[in-house]
Short mmCIF file of N, CA and C in Angstrom, two decimals:
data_model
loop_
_atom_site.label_atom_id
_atom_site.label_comp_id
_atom_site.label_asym_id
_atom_site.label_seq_id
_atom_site.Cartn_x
_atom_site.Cartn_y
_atom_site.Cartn_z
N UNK Y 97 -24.45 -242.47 158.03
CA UNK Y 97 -25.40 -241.42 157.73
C UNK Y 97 -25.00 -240.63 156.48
N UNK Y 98 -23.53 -240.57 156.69
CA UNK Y 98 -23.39 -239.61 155.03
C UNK Y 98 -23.82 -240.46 153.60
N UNK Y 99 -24.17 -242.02 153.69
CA UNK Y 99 -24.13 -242.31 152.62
C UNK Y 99 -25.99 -241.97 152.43
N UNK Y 100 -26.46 -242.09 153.18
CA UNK Y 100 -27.90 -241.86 153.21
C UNK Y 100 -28.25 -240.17 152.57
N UNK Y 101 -27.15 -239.58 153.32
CA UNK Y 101 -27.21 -238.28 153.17
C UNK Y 101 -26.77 -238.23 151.14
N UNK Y 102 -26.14 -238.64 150.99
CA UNK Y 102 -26.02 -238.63 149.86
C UNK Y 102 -26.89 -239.31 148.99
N UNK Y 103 -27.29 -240.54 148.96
CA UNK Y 103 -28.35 -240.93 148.46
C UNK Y 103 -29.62 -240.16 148.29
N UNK Y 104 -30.18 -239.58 149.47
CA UNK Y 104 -31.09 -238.22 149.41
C UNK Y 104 -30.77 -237.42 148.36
N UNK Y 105 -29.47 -236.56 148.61
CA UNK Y 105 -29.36 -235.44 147.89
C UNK Y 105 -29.06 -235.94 146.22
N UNK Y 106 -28.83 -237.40 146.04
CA UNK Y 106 -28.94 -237.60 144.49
C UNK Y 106 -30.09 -237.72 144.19
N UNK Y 107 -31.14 -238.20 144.97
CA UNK Y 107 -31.96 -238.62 144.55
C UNK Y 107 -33.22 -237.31 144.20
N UNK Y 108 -33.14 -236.05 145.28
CA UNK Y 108 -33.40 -234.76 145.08
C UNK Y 108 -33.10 -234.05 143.61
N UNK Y 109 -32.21 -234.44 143.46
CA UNK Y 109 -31.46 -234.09 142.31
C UNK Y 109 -31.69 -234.90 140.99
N UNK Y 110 -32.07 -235.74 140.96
CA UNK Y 110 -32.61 -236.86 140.06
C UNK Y 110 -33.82 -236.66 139.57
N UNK Y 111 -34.72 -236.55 140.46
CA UNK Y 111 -36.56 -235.82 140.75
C UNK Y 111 -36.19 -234.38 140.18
N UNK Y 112 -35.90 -233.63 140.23
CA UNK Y 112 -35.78 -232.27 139.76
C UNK Y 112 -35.69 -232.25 137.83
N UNK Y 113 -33.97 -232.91 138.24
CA UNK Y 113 -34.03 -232.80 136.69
C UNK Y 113 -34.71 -233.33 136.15
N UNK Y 114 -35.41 -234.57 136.60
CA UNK Y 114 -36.40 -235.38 135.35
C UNK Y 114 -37.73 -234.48 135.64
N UNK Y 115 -38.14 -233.85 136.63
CA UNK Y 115 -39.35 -233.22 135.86
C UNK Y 115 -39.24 -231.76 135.10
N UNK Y 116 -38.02 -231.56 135.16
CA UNK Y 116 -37.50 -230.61 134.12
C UNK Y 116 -37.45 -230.86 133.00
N UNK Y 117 -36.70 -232.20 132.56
CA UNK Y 117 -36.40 -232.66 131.37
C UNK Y 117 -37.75 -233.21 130.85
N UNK Y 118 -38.39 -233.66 131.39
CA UNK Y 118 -39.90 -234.20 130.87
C UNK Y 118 -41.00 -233.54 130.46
N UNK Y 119 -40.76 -232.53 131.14
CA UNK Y 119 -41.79 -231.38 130.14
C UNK Y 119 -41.93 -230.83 128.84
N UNK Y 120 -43.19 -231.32 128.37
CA UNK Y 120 -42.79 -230.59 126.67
C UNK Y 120 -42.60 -229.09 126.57
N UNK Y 121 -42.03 -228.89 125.70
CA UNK Y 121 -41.22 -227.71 125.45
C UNK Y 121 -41.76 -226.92 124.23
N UNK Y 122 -42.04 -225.67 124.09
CA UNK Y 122 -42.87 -225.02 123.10
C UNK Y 122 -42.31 -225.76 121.55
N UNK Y 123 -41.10 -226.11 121.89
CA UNK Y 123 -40.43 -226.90 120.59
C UNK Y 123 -41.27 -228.19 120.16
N UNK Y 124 -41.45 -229.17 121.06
CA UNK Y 124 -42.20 -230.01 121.35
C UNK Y 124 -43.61 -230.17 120.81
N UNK Y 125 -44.51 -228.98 121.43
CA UNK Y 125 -45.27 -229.05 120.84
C UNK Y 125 -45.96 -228.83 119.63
N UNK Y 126 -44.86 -227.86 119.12
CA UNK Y 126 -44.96 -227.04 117.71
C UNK Y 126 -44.45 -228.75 116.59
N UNK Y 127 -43.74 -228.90 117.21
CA UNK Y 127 -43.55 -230.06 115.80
C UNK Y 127 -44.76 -231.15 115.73
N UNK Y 128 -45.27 -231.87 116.70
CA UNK Y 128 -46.26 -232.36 116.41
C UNK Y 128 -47.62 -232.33 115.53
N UNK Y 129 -47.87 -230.49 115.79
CA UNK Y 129 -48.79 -229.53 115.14
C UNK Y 129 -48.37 -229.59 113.59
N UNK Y 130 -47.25 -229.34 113.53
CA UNK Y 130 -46.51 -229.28 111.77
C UNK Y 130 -46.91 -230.34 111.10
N UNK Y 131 -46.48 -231.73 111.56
CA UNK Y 131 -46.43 -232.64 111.01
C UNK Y 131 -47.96 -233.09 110.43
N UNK Y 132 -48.98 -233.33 111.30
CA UNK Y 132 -49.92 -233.55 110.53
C UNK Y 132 -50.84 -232.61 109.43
N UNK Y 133 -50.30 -230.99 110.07
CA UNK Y 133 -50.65 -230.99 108.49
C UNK Y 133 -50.16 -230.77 107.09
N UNK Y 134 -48.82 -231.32 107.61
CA UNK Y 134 -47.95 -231.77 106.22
C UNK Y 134 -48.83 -233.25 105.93
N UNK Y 135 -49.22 -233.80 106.45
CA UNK Y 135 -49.35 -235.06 106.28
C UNK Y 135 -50.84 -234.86 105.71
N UNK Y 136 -51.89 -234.63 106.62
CA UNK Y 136 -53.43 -233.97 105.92
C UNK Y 136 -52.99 -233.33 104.23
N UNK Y 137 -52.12 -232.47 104.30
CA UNK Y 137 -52.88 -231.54 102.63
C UNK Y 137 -52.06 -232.86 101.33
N UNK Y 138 -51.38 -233.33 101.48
CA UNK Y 138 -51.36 -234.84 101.02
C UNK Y 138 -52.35 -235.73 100.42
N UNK Y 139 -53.10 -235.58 101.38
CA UNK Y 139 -53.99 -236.86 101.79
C UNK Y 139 -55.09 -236.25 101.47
N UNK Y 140 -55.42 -235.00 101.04
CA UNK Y 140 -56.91 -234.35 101.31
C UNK Y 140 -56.81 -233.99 99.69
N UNK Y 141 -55.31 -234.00 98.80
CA UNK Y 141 -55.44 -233.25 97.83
C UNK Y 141 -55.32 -234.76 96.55
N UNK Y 142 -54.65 -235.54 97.29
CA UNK Y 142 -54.18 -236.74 96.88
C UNK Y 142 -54.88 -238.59 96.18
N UNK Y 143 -54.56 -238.58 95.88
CA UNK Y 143 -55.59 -239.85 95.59
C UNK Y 143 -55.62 -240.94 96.53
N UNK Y 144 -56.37 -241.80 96.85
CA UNK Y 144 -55.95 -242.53 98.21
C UNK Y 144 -54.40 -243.10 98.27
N UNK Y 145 -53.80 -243.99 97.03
CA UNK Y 145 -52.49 -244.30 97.08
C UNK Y 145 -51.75 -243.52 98.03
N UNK Y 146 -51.03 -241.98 97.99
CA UNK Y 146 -50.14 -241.59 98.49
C UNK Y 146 -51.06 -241.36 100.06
N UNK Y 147 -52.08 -241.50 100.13
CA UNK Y 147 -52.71 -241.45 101.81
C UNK Y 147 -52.09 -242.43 102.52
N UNK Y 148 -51.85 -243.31 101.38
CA UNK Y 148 -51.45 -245.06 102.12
C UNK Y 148 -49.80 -244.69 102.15
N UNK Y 149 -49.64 -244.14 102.17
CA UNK Y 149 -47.96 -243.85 101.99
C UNK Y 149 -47.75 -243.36 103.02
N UNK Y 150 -48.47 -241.94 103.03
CA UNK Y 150 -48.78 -241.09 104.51
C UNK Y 150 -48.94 -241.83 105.55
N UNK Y 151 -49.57 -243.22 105.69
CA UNK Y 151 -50.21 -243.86 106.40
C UNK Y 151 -48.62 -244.11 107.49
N UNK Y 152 -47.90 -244.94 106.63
CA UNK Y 152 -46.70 -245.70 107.75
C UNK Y 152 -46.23 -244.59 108.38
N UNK Y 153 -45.92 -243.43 108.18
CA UNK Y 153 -45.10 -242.34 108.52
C UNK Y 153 -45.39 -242.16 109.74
N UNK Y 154 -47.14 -241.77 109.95
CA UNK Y 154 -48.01 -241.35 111.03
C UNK Y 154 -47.50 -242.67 111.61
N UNK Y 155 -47.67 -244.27 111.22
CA UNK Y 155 -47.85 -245.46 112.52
C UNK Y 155 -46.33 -244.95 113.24
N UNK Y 156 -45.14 -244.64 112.46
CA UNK Y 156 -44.15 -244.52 113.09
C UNK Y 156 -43.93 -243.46 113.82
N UNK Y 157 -44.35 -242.43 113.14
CA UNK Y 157 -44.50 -241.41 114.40
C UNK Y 157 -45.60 -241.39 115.62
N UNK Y 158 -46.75 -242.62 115.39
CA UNK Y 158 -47.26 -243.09 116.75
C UNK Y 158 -46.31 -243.94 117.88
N UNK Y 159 -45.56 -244.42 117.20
CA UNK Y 159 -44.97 -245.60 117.79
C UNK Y 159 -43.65 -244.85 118.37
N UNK Y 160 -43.11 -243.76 118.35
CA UNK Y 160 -41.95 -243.44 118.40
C UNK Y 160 -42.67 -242.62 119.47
N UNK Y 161 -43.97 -241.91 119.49
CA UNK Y 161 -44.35 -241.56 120.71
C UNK Y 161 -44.93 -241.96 121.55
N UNK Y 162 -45.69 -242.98 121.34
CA UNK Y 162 -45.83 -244.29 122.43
C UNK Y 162 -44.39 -244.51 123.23
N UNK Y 163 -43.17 -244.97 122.73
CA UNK Y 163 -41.86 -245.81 123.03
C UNK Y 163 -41.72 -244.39 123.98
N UNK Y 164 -41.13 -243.17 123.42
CA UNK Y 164 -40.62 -242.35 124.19
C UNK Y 164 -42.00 -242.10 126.00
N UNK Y 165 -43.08 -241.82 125.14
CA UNK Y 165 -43.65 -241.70 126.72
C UNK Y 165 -43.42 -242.80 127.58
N UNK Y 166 -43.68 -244.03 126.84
CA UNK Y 166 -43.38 -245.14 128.18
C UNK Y 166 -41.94 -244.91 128.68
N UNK Y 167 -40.76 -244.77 127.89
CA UNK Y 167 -39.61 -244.26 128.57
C UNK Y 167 -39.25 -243.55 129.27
N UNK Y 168 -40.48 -242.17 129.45
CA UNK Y 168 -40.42 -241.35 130.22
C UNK Y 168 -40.77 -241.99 131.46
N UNK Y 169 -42.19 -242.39 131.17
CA UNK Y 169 -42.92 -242.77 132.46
C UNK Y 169 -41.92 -243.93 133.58
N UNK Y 170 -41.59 -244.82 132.52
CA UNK Y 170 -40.50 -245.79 133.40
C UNK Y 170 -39.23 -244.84 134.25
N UNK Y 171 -38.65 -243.76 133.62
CA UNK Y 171 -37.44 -243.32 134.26
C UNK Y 171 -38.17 -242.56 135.07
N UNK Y 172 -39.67 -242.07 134.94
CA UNK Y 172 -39.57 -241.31 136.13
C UNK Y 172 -40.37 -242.13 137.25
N UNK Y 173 -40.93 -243.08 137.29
CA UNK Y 173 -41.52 -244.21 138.14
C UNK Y 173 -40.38 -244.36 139.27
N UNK Y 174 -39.24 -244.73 138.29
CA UNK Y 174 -38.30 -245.88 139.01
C UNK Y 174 -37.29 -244.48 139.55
N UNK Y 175 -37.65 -243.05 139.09
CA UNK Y 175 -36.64 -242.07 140.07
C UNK Y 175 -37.44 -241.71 141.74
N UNK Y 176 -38.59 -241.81 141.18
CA UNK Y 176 -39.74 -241.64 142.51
C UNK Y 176 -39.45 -242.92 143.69
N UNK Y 177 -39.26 -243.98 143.17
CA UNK Y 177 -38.86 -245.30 144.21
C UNK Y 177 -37.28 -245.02 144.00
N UNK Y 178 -36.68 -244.54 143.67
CA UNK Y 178 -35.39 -244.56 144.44
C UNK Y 178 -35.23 -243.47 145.42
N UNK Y 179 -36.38 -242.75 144.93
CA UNK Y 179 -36.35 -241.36 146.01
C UNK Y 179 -37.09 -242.13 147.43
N UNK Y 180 -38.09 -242.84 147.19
CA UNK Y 180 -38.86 -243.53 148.47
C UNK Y 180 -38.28 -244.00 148.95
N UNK Y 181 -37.20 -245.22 148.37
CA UNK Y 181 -36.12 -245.95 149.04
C UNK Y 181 -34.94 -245.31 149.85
N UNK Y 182 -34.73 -244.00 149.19
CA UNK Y 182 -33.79 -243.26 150.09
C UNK Y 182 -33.97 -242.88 151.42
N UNK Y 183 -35.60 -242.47 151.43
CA UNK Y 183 -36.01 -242.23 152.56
C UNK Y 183 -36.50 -243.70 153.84
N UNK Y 184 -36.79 -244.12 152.88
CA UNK Y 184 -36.90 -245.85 153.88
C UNK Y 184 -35.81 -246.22 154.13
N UNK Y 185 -34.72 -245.95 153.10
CA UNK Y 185 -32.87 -246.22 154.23
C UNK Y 185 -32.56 -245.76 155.24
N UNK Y 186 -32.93 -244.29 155.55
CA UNK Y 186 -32.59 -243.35 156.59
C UNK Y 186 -33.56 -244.19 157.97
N UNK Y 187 -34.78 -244.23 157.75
CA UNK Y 187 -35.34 -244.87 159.14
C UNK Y 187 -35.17 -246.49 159.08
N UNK Y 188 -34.53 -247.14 157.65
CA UNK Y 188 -33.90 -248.41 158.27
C UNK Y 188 -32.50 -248.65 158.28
N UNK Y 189 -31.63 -247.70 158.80
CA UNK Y 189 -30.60 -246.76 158.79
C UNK Y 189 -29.71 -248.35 158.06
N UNK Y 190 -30.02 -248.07 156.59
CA UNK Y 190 -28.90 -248.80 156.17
C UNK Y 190 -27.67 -248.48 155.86
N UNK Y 191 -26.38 -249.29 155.98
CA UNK Y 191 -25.25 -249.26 155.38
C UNK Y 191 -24.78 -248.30 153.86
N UNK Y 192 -23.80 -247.55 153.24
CA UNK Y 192 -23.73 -246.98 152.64
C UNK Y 192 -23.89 -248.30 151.29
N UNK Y 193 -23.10 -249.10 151.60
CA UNK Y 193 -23.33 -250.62 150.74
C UNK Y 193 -24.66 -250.82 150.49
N UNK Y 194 -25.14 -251.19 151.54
CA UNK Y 194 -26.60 -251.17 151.06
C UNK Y 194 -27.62 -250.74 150.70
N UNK Y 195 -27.19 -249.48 150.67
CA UNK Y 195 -27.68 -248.31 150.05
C UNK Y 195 -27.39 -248.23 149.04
N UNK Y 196 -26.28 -248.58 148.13
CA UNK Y 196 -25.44 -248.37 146.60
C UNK Y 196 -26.14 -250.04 146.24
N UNK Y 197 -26.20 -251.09 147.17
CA UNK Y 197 -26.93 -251.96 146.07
C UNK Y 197 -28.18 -252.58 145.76
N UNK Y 198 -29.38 -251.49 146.61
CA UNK Y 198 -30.55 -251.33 146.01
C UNK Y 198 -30.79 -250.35 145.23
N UNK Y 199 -29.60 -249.09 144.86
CA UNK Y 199 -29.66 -248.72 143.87
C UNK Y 199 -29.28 -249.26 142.93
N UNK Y 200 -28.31 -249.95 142.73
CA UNK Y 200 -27.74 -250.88 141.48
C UNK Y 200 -29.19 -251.51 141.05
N UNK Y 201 -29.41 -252.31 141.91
CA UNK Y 201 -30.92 -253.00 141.42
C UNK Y 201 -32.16 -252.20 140.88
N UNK Y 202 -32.24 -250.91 141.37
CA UNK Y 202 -33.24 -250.25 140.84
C UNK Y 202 -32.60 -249.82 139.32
N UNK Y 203 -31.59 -249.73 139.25
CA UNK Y 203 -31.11 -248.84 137.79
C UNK Y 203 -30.77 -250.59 137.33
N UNK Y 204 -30.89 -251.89 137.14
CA UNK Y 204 -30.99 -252.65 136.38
C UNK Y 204 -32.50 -252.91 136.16
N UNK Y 205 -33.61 -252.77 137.12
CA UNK Y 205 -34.33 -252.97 136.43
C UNK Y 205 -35.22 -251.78 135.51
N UNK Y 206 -34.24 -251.00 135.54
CA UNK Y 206 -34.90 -249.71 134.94
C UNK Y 206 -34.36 -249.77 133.51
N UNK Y 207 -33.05 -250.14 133.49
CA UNK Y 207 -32.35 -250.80 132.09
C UNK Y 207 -33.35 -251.79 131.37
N UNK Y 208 -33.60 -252.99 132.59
CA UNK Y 208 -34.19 -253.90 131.69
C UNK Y 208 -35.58 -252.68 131.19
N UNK Y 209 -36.15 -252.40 131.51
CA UNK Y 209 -37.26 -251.95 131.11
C UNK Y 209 -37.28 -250.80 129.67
N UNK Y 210 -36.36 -249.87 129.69
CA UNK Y 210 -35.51 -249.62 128.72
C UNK Y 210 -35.56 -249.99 128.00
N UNK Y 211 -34.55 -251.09 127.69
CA UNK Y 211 -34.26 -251.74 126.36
C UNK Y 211 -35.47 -252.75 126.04
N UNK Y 212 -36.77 -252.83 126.96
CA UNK Y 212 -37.90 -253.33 126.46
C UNK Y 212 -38.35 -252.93 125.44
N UNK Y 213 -38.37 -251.21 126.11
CA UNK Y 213 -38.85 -250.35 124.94
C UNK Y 213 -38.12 -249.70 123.67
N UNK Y 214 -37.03 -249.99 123.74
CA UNK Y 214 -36.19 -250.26 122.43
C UNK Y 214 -36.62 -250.99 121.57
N UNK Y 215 -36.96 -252.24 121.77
CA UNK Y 215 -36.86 -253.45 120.77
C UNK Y 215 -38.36 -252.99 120.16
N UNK Y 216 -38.92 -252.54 121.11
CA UNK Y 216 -40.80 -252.00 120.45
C UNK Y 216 -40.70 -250.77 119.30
N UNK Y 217 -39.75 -249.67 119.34
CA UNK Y 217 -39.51 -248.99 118.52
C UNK Y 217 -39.16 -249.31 117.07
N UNK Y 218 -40.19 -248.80 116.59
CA UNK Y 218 -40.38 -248.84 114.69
C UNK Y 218 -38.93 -248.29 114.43
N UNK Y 219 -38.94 -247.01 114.48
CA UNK Y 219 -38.24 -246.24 114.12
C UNK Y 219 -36.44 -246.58 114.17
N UNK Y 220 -35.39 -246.53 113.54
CA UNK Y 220 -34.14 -247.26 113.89
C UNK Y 220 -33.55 -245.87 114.60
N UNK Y 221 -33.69 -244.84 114.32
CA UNK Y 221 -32.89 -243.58 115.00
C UNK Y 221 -33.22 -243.83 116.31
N UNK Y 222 -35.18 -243.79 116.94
CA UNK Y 222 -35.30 -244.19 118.14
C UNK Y 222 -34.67 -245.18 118.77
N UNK Y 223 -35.05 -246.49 118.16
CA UNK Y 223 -34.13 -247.69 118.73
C UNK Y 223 -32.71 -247.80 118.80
N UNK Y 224 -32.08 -246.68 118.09
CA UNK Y 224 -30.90 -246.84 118.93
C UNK Y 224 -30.42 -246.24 119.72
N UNK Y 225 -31.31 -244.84 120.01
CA UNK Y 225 -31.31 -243.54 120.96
C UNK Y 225 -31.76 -244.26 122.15
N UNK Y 226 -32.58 -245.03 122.48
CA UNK Y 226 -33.74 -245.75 123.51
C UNK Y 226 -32.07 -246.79 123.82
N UNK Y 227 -31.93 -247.93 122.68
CA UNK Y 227 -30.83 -248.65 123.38
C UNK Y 227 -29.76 -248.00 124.01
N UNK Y 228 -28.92 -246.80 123.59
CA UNK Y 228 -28.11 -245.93 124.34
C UNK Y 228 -28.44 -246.15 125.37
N UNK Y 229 -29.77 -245.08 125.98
CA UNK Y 229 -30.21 -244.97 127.42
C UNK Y 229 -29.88 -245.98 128.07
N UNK Y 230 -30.46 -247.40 127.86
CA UNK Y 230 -30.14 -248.46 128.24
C UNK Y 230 -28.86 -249.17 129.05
N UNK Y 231 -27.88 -249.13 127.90
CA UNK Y 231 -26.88 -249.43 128.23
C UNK Y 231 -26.05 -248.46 129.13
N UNK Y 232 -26.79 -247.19 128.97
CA UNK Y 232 -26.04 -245.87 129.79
C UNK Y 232 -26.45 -246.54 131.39
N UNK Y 233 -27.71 -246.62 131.37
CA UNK Y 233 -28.19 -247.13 132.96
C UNK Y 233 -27.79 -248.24 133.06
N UNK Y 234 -27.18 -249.47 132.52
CA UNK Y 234 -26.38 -250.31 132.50
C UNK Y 234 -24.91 -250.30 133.13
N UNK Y 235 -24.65 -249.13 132.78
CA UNK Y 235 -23.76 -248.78 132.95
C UNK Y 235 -23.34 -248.20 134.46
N UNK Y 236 -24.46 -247.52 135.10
CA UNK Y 236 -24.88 -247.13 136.41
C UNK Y 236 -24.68 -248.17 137.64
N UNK Y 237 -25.87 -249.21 136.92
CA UNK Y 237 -25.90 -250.24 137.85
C UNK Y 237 -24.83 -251.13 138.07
N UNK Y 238 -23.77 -251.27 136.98
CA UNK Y 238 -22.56 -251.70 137.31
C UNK Y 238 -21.54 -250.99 138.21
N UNK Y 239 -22.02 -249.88 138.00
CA UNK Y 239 -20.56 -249.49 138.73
C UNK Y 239 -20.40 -249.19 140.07
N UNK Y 240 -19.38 -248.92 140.81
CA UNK Y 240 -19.05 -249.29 141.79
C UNK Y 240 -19.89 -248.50 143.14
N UNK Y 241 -19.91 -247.02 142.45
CA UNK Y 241 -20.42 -245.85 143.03
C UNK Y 241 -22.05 -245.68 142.30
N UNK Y 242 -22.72 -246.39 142.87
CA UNK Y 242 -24.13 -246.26 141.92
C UNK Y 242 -25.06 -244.91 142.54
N UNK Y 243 -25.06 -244.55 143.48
CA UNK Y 243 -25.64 -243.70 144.41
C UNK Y 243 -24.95 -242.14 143.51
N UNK Y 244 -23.62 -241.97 143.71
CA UNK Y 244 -22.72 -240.92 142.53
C UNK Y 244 -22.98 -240.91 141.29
N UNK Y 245 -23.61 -242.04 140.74
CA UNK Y 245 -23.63 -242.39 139.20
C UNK Y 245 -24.68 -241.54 139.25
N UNK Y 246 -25.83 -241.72 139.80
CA UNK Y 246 -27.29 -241.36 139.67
C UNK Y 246 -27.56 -239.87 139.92
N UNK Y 247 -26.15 -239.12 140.69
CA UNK Y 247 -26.66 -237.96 141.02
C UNK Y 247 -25.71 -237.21 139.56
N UNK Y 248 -25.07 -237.98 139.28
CA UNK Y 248 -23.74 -236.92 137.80
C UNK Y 248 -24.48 -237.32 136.79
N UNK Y 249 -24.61 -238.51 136.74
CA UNK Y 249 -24.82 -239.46 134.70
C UNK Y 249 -26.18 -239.46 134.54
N UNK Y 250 -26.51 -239.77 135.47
CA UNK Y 250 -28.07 -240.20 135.22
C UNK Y 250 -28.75 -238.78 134.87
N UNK Y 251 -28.93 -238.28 135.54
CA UNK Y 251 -29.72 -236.76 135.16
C UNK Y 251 -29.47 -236.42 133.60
N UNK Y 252 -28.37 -237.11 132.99
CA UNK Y 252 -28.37 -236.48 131.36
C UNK Y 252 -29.18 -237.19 130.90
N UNK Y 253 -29.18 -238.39 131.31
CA UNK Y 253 -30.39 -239.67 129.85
C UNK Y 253 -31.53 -238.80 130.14
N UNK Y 254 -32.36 -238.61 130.83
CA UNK Y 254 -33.98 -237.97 130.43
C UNK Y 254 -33.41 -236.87 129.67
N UNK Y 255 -32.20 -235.86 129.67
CA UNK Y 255 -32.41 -235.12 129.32
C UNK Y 255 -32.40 -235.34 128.00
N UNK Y 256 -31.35 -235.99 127.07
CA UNK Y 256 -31.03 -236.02 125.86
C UNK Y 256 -32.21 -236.90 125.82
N UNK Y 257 -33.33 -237.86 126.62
CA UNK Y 257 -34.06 -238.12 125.14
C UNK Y 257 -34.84 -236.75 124.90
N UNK Y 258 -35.29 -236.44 126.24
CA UNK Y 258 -36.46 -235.48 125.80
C UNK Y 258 -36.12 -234.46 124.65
N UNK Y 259 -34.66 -234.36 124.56
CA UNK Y 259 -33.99 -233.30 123.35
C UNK Y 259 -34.56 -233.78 121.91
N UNK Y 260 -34.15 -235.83 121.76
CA UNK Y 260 -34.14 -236.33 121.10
C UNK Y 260 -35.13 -237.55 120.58
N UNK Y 261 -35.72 -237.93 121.72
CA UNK Y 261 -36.58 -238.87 121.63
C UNK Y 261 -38.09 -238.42 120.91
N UNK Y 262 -38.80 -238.33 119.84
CA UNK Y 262 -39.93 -237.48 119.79
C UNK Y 262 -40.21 -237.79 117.96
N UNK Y 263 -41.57 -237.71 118.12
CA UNK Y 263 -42.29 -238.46 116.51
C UNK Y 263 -42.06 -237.18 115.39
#
């Protein structure tokens, strides 16, 4: 029961911080606002050439916020089913083992999914901020204590992308 008990309380703890960390932040939204109309008085004052210049900037700052929301959405999908699974351990009163290695499995396929969205990222700062995450939850699912991993380590990746991840 204590490993269940613990699995819960990481997983409580997992759900919290990520919908903490996932919320845009007055910071957040203010830069988005900036950018295009640095990018508009350009383009409005400009001859088409430098519009076309303007042009890649915007695809990459689409693409860098495409990559990060799906990153969001994946880490917080796959924190909601480890939270479900915690609770389906308790009434299929599994083993503390078996409890640490359907979490391993949930944080590999949350990696794989991850570094999906790495390789999709334009941007090289993103793609290697996105591969970090990756290998960080890589890093989870390897190790021995995956249930501990998820309630200490894990709670930082949403946080630093949401710090960092953003067009």
């Amino acid at each position: 029961m204590s490993g269940t008990t613990a699995i819960r309380a990481a997983a409580l703890v997992t759900i919290t911080a990520l919908a903490a960390a996932c919320q845009p932040t007055v910071e957040d939204d203010a830069a988005p606002a900036g950018e295009p109309t640095a990018a508009a008085t350009p383009s409005a004052t400009a001859a088409p050439a430098p519009s076309a210049s303007a042009s890649p900037s915007r695809v990459t700052a689409a693409n860098t916020a495409a990559v990060c929301a799906a990153v969001d959405k994946l880490i917080i999908a796959k924190s909601k089913e480890i939270a479900a699974d915690s609770a389906a351990a308790t009434r299929r009163q599994l083993t503390p083992e078996q409890i640490n290695a359907e979490v391993k499995a949930d944080l590999a396929d949350l990696a794989d999914g991850v570094r999906g969205q790495a390789a999709r990222a334009e941007d090289p700062e993103i793609r290697a901020l996105v591969s970090d995450a990756a290998r960080r939850i890589d890093a989870g699912a390897r190790s021995s204590t995956a249930v501990a991993w998820l309630g200490s380590t894990f709670v930082e990746i949403p946080q630093r992308l949401t710090r960092e991840c953003r067009a």
